[in-house]
Structures are given as structure tokens and as C-alpha cells.
Coordinates of C-alpha atoms in Angstrom, one line a residue:
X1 CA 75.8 106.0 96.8
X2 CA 76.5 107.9 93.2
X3 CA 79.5 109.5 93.0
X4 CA 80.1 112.6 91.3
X5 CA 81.5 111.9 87.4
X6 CA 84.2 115.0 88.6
X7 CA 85.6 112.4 91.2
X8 CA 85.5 109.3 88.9
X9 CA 87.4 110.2 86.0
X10 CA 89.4 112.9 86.6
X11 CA 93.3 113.4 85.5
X12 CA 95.6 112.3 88.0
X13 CA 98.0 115.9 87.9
X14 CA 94.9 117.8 87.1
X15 CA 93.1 117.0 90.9
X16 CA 96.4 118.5 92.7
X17 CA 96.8 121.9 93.3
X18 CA 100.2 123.1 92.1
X19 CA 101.8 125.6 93.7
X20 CA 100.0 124.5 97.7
X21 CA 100.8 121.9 100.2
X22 CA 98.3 120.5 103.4
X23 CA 99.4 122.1 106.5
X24 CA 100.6 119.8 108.5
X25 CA 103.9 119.8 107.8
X26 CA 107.1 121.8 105.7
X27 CA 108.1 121.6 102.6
X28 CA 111.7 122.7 100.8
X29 CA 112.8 122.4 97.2
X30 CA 116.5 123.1 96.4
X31 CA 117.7 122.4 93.0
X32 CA 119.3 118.4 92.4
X33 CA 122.3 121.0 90.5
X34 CA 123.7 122.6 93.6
X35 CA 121.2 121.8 96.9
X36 CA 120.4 125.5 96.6
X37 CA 116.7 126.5 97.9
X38 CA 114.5 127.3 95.1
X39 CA 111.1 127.2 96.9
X40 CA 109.2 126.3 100.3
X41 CA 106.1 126.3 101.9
X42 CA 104.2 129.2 103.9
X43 CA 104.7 126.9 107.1
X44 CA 108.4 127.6 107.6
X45 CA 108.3 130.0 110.6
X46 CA 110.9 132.2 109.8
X47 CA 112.7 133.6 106.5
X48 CA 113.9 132.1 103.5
X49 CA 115.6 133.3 100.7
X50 CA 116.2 132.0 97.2
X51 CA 119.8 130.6 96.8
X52 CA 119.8 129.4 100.1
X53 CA 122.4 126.3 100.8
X54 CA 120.9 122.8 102.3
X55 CA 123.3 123.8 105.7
X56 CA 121.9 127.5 106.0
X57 CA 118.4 126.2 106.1
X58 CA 118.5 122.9 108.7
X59 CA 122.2 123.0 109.7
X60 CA 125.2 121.3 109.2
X61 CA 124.6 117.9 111.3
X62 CA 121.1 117.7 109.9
X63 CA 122.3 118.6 106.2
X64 CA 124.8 115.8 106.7
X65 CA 122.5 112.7 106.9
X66 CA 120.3 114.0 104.5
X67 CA 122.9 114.3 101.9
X68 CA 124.1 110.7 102.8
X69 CA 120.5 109.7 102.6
X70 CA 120.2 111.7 99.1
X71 CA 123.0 109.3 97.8
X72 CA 121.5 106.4 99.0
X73 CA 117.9 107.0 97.1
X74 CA 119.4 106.9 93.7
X75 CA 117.7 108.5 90.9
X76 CA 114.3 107.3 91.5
X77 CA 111.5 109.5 93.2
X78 CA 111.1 107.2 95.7
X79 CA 111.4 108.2 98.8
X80 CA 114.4 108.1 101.9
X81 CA 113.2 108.5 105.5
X82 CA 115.0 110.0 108.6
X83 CA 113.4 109.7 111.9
X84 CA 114.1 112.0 114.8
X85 CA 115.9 114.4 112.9
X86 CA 116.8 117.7 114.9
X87 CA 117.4 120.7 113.0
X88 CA 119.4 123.6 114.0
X89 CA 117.6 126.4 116.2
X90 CA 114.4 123.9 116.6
X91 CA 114.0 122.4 119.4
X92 CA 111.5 120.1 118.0
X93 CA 112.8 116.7 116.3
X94 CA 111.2 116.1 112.7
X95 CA 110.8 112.9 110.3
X96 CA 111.7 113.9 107.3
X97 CA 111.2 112.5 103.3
X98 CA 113.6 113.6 100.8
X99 CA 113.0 112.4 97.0
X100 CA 114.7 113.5 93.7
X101 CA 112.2 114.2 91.0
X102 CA 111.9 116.2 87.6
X103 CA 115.5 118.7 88.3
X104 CA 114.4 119.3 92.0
X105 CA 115.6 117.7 95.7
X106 CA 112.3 118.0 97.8
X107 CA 112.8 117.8 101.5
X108 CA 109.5 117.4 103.7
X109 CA 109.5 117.5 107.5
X110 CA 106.5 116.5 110.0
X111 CA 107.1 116.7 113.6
X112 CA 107.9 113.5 115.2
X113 CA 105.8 111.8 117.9
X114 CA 107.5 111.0 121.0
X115 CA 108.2 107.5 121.8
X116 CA 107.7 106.8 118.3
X117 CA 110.3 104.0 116.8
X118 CA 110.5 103.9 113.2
X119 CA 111.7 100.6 113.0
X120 CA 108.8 99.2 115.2
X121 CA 106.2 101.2 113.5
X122 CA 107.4 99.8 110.3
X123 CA 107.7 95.9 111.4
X124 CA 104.1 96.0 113.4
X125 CA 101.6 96.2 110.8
X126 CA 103.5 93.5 108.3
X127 CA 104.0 90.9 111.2
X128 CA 100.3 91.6 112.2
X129 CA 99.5 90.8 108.5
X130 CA 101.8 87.8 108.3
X131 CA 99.8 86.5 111.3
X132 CA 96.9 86.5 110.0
X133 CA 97.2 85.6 106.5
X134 CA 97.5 81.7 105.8
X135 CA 98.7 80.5 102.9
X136 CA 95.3 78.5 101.8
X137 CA 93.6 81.5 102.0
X138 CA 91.7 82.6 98.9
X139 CA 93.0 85.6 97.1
X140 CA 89.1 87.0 98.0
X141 CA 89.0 86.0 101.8
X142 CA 93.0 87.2 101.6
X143 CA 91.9 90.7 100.6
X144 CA 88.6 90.4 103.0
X145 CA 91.2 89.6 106.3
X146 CA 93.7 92.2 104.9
X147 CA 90.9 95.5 105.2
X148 CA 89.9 94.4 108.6
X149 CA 93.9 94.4 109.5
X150 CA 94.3 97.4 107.9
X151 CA 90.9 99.5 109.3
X152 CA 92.1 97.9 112.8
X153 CA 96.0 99.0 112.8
X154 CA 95.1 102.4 111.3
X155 CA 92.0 103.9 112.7
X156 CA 90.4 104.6 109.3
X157 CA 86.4 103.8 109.9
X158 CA 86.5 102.1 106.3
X159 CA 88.9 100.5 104.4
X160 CA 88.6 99.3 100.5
X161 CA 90.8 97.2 98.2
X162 CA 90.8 97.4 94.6
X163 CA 91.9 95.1 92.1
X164 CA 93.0 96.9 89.2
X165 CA 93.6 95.7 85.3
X166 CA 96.8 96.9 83.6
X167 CA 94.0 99.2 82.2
X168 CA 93.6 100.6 85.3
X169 CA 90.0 99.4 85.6
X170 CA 89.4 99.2 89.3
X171 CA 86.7 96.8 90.7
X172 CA 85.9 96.5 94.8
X173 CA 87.3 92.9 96.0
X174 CA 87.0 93.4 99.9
X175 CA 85.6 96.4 102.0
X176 CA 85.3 97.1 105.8
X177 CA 83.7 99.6 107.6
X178 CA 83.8 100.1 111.0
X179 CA 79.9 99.6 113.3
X180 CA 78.2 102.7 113.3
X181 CA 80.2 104.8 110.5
X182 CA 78.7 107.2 108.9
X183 CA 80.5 106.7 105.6
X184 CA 78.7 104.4 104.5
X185 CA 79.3 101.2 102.1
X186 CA 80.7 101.7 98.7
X187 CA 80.4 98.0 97.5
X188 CA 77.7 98.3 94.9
X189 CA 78.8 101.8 94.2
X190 CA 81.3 103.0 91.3
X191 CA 85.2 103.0 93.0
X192 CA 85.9 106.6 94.2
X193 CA 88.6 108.0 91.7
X194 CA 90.7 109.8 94.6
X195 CA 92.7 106.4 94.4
X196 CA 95.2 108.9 92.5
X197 CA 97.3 105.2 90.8
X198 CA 94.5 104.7 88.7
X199 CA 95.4 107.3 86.1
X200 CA 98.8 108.6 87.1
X201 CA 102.1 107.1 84.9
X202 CA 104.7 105.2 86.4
X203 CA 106.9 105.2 88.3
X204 CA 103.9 105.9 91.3
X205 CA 104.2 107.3 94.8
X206 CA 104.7 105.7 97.5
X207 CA 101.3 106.1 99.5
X208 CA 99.3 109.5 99.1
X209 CA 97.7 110.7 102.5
X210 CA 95.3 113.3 102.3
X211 CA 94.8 114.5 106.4
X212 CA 92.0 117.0 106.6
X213 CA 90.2 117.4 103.2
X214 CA 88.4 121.0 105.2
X215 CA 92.4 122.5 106.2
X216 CA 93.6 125.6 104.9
X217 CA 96.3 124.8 102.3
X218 CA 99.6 126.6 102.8
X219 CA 101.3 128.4 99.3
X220 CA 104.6 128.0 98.3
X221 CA 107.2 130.7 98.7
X222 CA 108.3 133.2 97.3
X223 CA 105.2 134.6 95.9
X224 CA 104.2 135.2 92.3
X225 CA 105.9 132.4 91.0
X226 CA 103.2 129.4 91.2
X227 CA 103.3 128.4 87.5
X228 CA 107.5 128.0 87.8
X229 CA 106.8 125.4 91.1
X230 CA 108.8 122.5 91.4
X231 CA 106.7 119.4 90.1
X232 CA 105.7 118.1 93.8
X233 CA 103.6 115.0 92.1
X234 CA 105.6 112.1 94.7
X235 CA 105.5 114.8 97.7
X236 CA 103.8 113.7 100.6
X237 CA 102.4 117.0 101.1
X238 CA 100.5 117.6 98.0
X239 CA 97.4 118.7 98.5
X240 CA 93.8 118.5 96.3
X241 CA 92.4 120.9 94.1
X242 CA 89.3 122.6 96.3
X243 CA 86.5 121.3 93.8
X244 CA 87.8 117.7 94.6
X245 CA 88.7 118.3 98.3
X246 CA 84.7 119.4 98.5
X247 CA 83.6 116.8 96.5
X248 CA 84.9 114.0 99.1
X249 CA 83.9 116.0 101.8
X250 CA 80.2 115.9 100.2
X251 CA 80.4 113.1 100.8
X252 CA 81.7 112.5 104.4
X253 CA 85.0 111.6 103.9
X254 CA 87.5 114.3 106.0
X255 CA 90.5 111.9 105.7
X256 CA 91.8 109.4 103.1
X257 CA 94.8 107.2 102.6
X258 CA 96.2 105.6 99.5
X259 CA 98.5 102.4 99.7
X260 CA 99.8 100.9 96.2
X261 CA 99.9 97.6 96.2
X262 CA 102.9 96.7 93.8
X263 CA 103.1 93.3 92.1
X264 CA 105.1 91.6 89.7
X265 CA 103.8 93.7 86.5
X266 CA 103.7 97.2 87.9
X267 CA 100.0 98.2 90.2
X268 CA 98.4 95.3 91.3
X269 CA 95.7 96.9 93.6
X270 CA 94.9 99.7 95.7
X271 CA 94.1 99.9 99.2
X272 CA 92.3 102.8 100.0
X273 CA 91.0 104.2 103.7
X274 CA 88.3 107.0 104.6
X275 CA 87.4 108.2 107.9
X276 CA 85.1 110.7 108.4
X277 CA 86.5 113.1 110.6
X278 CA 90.7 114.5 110.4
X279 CA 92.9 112.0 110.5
X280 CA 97.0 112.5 109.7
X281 CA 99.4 108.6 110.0
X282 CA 102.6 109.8 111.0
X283 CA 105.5 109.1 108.7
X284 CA 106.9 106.0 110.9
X285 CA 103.4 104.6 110.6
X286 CA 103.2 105.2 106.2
X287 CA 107.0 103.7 106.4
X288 CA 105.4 100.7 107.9
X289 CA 102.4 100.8 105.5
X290 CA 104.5 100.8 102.2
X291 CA 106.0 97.5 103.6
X292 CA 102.4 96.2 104.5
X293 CA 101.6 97.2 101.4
X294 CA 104.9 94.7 99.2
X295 CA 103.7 92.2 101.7
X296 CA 100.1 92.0 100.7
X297 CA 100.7 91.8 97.0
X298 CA 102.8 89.4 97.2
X299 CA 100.7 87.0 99.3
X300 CA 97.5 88.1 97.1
X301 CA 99.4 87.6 93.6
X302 CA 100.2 83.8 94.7
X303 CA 97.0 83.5 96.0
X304 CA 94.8 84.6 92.6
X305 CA 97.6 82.1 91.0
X306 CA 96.2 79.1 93.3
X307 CA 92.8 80.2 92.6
X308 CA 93.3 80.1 88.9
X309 CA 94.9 76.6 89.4
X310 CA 91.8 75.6 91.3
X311 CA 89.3 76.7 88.9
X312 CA 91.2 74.9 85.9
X313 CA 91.7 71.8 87.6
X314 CA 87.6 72.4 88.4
X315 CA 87.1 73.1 84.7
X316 CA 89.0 70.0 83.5
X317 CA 86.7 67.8 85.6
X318 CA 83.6 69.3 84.9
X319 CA 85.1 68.6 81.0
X320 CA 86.0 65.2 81.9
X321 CA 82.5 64.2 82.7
X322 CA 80.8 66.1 79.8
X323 CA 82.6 64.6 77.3
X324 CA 81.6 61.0 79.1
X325 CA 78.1 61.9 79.0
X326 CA 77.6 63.0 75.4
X327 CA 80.1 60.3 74.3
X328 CA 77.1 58.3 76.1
X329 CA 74.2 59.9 74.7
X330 CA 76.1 60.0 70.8
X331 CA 73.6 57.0 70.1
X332 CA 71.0 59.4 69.5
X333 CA 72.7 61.9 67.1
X334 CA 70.1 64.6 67.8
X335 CA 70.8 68.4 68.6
X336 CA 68.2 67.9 71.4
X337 CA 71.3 65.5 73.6
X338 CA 73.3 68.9 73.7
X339 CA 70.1 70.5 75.9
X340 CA 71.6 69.7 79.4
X341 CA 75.2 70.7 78.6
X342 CA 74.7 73.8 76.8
X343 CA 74.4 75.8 80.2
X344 CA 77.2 73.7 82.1
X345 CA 79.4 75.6 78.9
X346 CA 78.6 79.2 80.1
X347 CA 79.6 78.1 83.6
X348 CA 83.3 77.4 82.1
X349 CA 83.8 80.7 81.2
X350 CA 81.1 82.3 83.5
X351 CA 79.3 83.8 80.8
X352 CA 76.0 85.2 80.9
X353 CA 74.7 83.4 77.8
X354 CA 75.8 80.5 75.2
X355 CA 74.7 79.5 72.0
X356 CA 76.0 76.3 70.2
X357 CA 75.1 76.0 66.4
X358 CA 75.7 74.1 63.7
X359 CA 74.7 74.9 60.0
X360 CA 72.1 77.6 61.1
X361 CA 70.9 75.2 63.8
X362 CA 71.0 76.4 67.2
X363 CA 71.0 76.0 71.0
X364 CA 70.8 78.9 73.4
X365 CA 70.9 79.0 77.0
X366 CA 70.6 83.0 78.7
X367 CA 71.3 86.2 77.1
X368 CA 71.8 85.4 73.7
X369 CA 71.1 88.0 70.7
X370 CA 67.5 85.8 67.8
X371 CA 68.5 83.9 65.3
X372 CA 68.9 85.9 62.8
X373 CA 71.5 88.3 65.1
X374 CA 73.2 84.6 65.8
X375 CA 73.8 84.4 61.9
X376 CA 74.9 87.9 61.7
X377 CA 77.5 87.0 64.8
X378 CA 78.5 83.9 63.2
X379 CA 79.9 85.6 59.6
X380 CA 82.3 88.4 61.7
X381 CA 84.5 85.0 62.3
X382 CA 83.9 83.3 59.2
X383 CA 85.4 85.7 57.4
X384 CA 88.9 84.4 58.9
X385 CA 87.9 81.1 60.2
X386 CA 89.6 82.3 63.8
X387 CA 88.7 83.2 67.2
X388 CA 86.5 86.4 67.4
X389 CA 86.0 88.6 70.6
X390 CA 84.8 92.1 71.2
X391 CA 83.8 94.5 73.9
X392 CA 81.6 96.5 72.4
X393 CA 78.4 94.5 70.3
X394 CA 76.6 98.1 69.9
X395 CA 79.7 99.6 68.0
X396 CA 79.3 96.8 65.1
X397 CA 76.0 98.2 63.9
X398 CA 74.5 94.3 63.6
X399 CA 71.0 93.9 64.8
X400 CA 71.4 91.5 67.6
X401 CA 67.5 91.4 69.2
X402 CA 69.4 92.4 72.6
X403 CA 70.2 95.7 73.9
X404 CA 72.3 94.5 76.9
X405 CA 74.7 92.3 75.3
X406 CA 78.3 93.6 74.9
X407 CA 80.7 91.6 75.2
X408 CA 81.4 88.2 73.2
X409 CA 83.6 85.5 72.7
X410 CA 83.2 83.2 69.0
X411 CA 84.9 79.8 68.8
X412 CA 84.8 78.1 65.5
X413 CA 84.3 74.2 66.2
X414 CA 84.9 73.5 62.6
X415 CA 84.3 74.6 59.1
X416 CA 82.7 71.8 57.7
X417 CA 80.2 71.7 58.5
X418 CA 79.8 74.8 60.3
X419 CA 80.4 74.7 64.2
X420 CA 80.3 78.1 66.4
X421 CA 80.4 78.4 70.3
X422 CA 79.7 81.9 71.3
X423 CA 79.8 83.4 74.6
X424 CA 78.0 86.2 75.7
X425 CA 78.5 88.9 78.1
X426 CA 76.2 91.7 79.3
X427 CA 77.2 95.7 80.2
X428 CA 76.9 95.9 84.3
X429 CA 76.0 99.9 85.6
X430 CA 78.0 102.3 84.3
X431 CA 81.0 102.2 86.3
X432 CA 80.3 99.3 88.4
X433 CA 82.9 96.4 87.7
X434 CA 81.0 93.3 88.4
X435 CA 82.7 89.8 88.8
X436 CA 82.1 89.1 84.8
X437 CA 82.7 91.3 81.7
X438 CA 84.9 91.6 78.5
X439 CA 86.6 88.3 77.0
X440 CA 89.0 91.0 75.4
X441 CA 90.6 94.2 76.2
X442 CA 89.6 95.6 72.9
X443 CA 87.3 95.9 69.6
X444 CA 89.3 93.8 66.7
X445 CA 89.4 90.5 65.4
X446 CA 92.5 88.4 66.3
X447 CA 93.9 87.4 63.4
X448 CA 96.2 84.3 63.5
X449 CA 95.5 82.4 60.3
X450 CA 95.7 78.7 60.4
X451 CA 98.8 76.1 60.8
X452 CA 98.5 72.8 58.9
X453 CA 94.5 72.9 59.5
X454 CA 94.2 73.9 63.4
X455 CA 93.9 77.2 64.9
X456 CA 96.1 78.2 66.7
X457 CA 96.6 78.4 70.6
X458 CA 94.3 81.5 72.2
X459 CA 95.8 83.3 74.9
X460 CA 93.3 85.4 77.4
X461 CA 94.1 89.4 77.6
X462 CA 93.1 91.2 80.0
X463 CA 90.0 93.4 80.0
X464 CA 89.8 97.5 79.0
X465 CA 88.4 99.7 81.3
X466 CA 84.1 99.3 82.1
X467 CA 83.6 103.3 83.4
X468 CA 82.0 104.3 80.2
X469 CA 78.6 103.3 79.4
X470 CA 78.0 100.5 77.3
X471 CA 81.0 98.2 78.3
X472 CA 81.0 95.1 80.3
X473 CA 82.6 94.7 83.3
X474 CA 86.3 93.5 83.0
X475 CA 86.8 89.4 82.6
X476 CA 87.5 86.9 85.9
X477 CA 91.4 86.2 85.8
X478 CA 91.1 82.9 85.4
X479 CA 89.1 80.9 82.1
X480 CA 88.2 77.7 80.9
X481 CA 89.2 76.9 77.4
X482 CA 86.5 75.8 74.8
X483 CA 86.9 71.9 73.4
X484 CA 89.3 70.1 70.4
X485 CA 87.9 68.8 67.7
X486 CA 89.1 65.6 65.9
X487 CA 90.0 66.2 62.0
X488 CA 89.1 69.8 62.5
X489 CA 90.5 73.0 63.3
X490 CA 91.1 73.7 67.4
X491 CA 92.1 75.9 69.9
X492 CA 93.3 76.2 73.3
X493 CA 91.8 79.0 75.9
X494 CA 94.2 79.8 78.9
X495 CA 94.8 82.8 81.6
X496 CA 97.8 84.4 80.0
X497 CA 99.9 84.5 83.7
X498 CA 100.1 81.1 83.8
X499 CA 100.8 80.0 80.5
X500 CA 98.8 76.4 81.7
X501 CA 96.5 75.6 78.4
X502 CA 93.2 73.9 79.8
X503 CA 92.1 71.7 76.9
X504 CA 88.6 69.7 75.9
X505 CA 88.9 66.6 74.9
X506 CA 88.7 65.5 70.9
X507 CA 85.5 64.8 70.0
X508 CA 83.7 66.9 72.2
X509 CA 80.6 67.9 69.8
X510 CA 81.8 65.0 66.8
X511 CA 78.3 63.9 67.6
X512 CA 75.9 66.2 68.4
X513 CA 73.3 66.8 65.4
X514 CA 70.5 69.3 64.9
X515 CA 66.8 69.6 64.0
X516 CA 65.7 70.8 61.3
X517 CA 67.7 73.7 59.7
X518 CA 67.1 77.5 60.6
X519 CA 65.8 76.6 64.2
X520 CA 66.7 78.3 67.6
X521 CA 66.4 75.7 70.9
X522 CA 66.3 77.2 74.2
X523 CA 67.3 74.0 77.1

């Protein structure tokens, strides 16, 4: 399933249609100066003027809590919620939102569903999560068990979460879709761009809802003034553009929902629901969700932590028992000992190719660039004698032998004589974040000079985004770290949350020689 490059990458602001809101409900804007009506939506049933008070337009009693609940909100957009709210000459109850953002006070009222408890539509869906969840769960099988909860609770026949990079890369960790959906999987598919976090600015809304991508959309009042509407970018009613409203409905989706998952750092992830026909939560049930949502992150965030723990302490023994065996095997001293470890390396870092040389002698294992682009590699980090990494191999203009590498990692053992590890990683389909890609974020050198003859200490970054073409797929969270060498110059390779350095033991390639010199070994 291709998506559409309008749905991929567009601008955050630039898919909402200013100036319209989805149907379902009503919308007011008063100005934050006085609570004095400025604008509202074509759904109010009966006349509004400009310069309206908050009291004129809902009544006193009504006009009363929300003020109280204004004061409670602060100055962030985030927003209060009133359930049951009965306004004067209605003889419906509403739920209402109210949220303070760029000079405005938007107010936003849905009809309430009868019988429906705000409190218990909140608590249900985190206690149904907190029941499933276990604390040795893996942060993959968390986010697995956490789209069946939420396609379950919700009614949305499939449900996606992302992970997303501080770059806001997005790549597909769990998805569920309900038997006999016509949606569709979008697992080997680029993510669909609709997840509105991915290029917005902080701070982000609170969950984006989209009921009936087909609905007529309702303008704002009075008319003739839609370039001097209020900035509804955290309303709940915001609607999409027609151009992107047809392009998800191209492609079966009549419905979508948009949860941020918020962790320590700002966005964690993004859970994100489809169903094919209309399909509108009401606001008790998206109260509930934004605490699924806090819930979720947390438990997920510990859990990548205990991964990465897991995969160090994994790394360290695989180390462990390298180190014993070419310690073993030093009695030869020929290149040819290094054959049966050179692939275990790229299995540290989950690379898709390794090459170990030693003055113009080398030893490759998978997608590695000839010799001659191995030499070329090696002199980008000899010119500093430091760590080298890159994300885009085509945009240094060296002839590599390769068209598919992109992404590498250079480690210099030593200078004399010459020792290089490089790691290699190849571009994935354009858009499609794989489980490997970049060692770095970006294109440069990391220059840290040296300290009383070692390198020093190399701390993982995360990876820049992989849409484009060309790019690898952003890095796995957590890393080995590449070995210490006795008498020469050393580093340490870490995942930067955790600040827990996983080091190779001294000596690790003291011994290993080479054949003759100018020669490329494949194990």
C-alpha cells in the first residue's frame, strides 16, 4: 500500500482548513482580553453577534464553571473539560473543552451521551491497560498488547503505534487490525502523515479526532472574515483541508484518531486509529484516552530502558567470549584467526556489513563498499584520528563499489599501525523505517581531538529522519560499543539515555595480523 507523497510530508498547519470546523459539534471564540465573542461556528442554531459576553451566549450558571475552569487551565493550550454542562435555553446537556491559545478563549461543546460518567470513562481504559501490561514485557510485545487494547476499547478496525525520533522520524512498532477489515495492513508501508505530531511544534494537542473524513464542514461566523480567524490549531474541532480529507478517504479510511504519547523528552510515539466507516469518541471517552495515552509512555519508556540493559549486558557476554577466543587463537598471529569473528562484530551493532583492516589489509563480512572505496573510507577519519559517522555515503562523492550503502560508522583501533572498524548500513525504501539505519543523526565528522593519547568517550545520537530517498532507516536505541585497545588510542560506544558505557576488553585485536598487504578477505 503506497501512500500518496501529499499525505506523507505535508506541513502540519498547512493540512487544516482555517476558517472551518467538522460538524459535529460548536465552536465559540471570545477574546482572552475581555470573554467577548469574536467568532463561532455555522452550527450554533440561533444568532450571534460580535461583542457578545461569555453569559449572553451560554448563561450565567454555565458561564460560571467555565470561568472557574478557565482559571484553572493556566496559560497553556491544553485543555479543561466540563461534563454535563447545561446551557441556558437548551435543553440538551453538553461536554465542553475550553483552551487558551494565541490571544483567543476557544470554547467547544458536543452533546453529551446519556449515562455517560466522565470519571469512569476516563479510569476504564488506563485500568484495562494496567491489567494487561506486565512489567517484564518487552517495550515491542508492550506496544503489540497496547494496539489490541486500544482497537478493542475503541472500535477503530486498526490501530498503529509509532515510535518516533526527536527528528520526528516515525517507524511502525505494533499494528492491529481487526478480521475482515477492509483497511488493510500498513506494516511494510510508509507511516501515513495524518499523525499531525510529526511535524507540528510544541507544545502539541492533546488528541486530534477526525470523525467523518466525507462530512460537510461548517464555516466560522461572521462571514467574510476567514483570513482574521482565531488560530484553532489545539481545537478539537479542526477540520482537514479537502485534498487531504480525500486523500485518506482514497484510501478507506472515514475516521481517524490521534493519541500523543508523551514521555520524558517531549513525543515519544504516536498511536494512531482508522476505521473505515464514521466514527466520532465522545469527549468522556478522549478524556480517558489522553490518560491511556501518559500511562502507556511511561510503561513503554521503562520498558525500551530494560531492553537496552538487556541487549548490553548480551553484548558484554558475547565480548567476553570473543576476546577469550582470539586471546586463544593469538598463537597464530595471522589475519585469517579474525574470519569467524568479523561477523559476530556487525551483530553488536546490528550492522549490515563490517570490515576490519589493518595497514591496507582487510576483512569484510556483508555490504561493504572494494578495497579501494575501503581506503578512500579509511582517510575521512585519519585526517582527525577520531570517530567518523555519516548518513549519507552518496553525498561525499567517494567511489565506494556499492550503490546501497549509506550509512557508516569508522572506529580507529589505533594509529600505529593503522587499525579501522567500520560499520556499514544500507538505505531501506524510501520512507520505510526498518529496524536498522543511521549511526548518526547527521553528515559531519565529530571532532573531539585526543586526551593524553585515547579518544575520547562516543556517545550515540539519535538518528535524522529516513523519508527522503537515499537515507537509511533511523538506528536501534540501544548499541554495543566497539573494543579498547592497550597502549593505543580508545573509545567507548553507549545509548545516550542511559549514560551506561559498554566497553571491549584491552587487547581485543593486539593480535590479530594480516596477509599480505593490499588484500580484501571475505569470512
Amino acid at each position: 500500500m503506497n501512500l500518496p507523497i501529499e499525505i506523507l510530508h505535508a506541513d502540519c498547519d498547512a493540512r487544516f482548513w482555517r476558517g472551518r470546523v467538522q460538524s459535529h459539534g460548536r465552536l465559540l471564540a471570545f477574546s482572552e482580553e475581555n470573554l467577548r465573542l469574536v467568532s463561532w461556528s455555522g452550527t450554533w442554531p440561533r444568532p450571534l453577534a460580535t461583542d457578545d459576553e461569555l453569559e449572553d451566549v451560554i448563561g450565567m450558571q454555565a458561564a460560571h464553571a467555565l470561568r472557574n475552569l478557565l482559571a484553572k487551565t493556566g496559560s497553556t493550550p491544553s485543555p479543561g473539560i466540563l461534563s454535563g454542562v447545561e446551557l441556558s435555553g437548551e435543553e440538551q446537556s453538553f461536554d465542553v473543552f475550553i483552551h487558551r491559545y494565541s490571544g483567543h478563549v476557544i470554547v467547544e461543546l458536543e452533546e453529551a451521551t446519556a449515562g455517560e460518567s466522565l470519571i469512569q470513562s476516563a479510569i476504564d481504559p488506563a485500568q484495562a491497560l494496567a491489567r494487561r501490561l506486565q512489567a517484564s514485557m518487552s517495550a515491542e510485545r508492550m506496544a503489540a498488547t497496547a494496539t489490541r487494547i486500544a482497537g478493542a476499547l475503541l472500535g477503530y478496525d486498526r490501530a498503529l503505534l509509532y515510535r518516533v525520533s526527536n527528528t520526528g522520524e516515525a517507524r511502525i512498532m505494533a499494528e492491529t487490525l481487526r478480521a475482515g477489515s477492509r483497511l488493510g495492513s500498513l506494516a511494510d508501508s510508509a507511516p501515513l502523515a495524518e499523525a499531525v505530531f510529526l511535524a507540528g511544534n510544541p507544545p502539541l494537542p492533546a488528541i486530534r479526532m477526525i470523525a467523518d473524513t466525507g462530512s460537510e464542514t461548517m464555516p466560522m461566523m461572521p462571514d467574510g472574515m476567514a483570513n482574521e480567524q482565531p488560530d484553532l490549531a489545539h481545537a478539537q474541532l479542526r477540520c482537514l483541508l479537502p485534498e487531504h480529507a480525500a486523500a485518506l478517504a482514497r484510501h478507506g479510511i472515514a475516521a481517524s484518531l490521534i493519541v500523543p504519547l508523551m514521555g520524558e523528552n517531549g513525543l515519544w510515539g504516536v498511536l494512531s486509529c482508522h476505521h473505515p466507516s464514521p466514527r466520532r469518541l465522545t469527549a468522556p471517552e478522549r478524556a480517558g484516552l489522553e490518560l491511556f495515552g501518559r500511562i502507556l509512555a511511561l510503561q513503554l519508556t521503562e520498558a525500551e530502558r530494560r531492553d537496552a540493559r538487556l541487549r548490553e549486558e548480551e553484548a558484554r557476554q558475547q565480548l567476553r567470549q570473543m576476546t577469550l577466543e582470539i586471546r586463544q587463537e593469538a598463537r597464530a598471529a595471522d589475519m585469517p584467526s579474525m574470519h569467524a569473528h568479523v561477523p559476530a562484530l556487525a551483530t553488536l551493532l546490528r550492522a549490515d556489513g563490517v570490515a576490519y583492516g589493518e595497514s591496507g589489509r582487510w576483512l569484510a563480512h556483508g555490504a561493504t563498499p572494494d578495497m579501494h572505496g575501503l581506503e578512500q573510507i579509511t582517510a575521512l577519519s585519519d585526517s582527525t584520528g577520531d570517530i567518523y559517522e555519516t548518513n549519507d555515503l552518496a553525498g561525499l562523492g567517494q567511489p565506494l563499489g556499492r550503490a546501497d550503502l549509506r550509512a557508516l560508522l569508522i572506529v580507529p583501533l589505533s594509529l600505529s599501525p593503522r587499525r579501522h572498524l567500520i560499520f556499514f548500513r544500507v538505505a531501506g525504501p524510501a520512507g520505510v523505517t526498518g529496524q536498522r539505519g543511521p549511526f548518526c543523526r547527521e553528515d559531519r565528522a565529530r571532532h573531539r581531538g585526543r586526551t593524553q593519547g585515547r579518544l575520547r568517550g562516543y556517545r550515540g545520537i539519535p538518528a535524522r529522519p529516513a523519508g527522503a530517498p537515499g537515507k537509511a532507516a533511523p538506528a536501534d536505541p540501544g548499541r554495543a560499543e566497539p573494543p579498547d585497545q592497550e597502549h593505543h588510542h580508545a573509545h567507548s560506544f553507549h545509548r545516550a539515555p542511559d549514560r551506561r558505557p559498554c566497553r571491549f576488553r584491552p587487547g581485543f585485536f593486539r593480535n590479530a595480523g594480516g596477509a599480505s598487504s593490499g588484500t580484501l578477505t571475505r569470512p
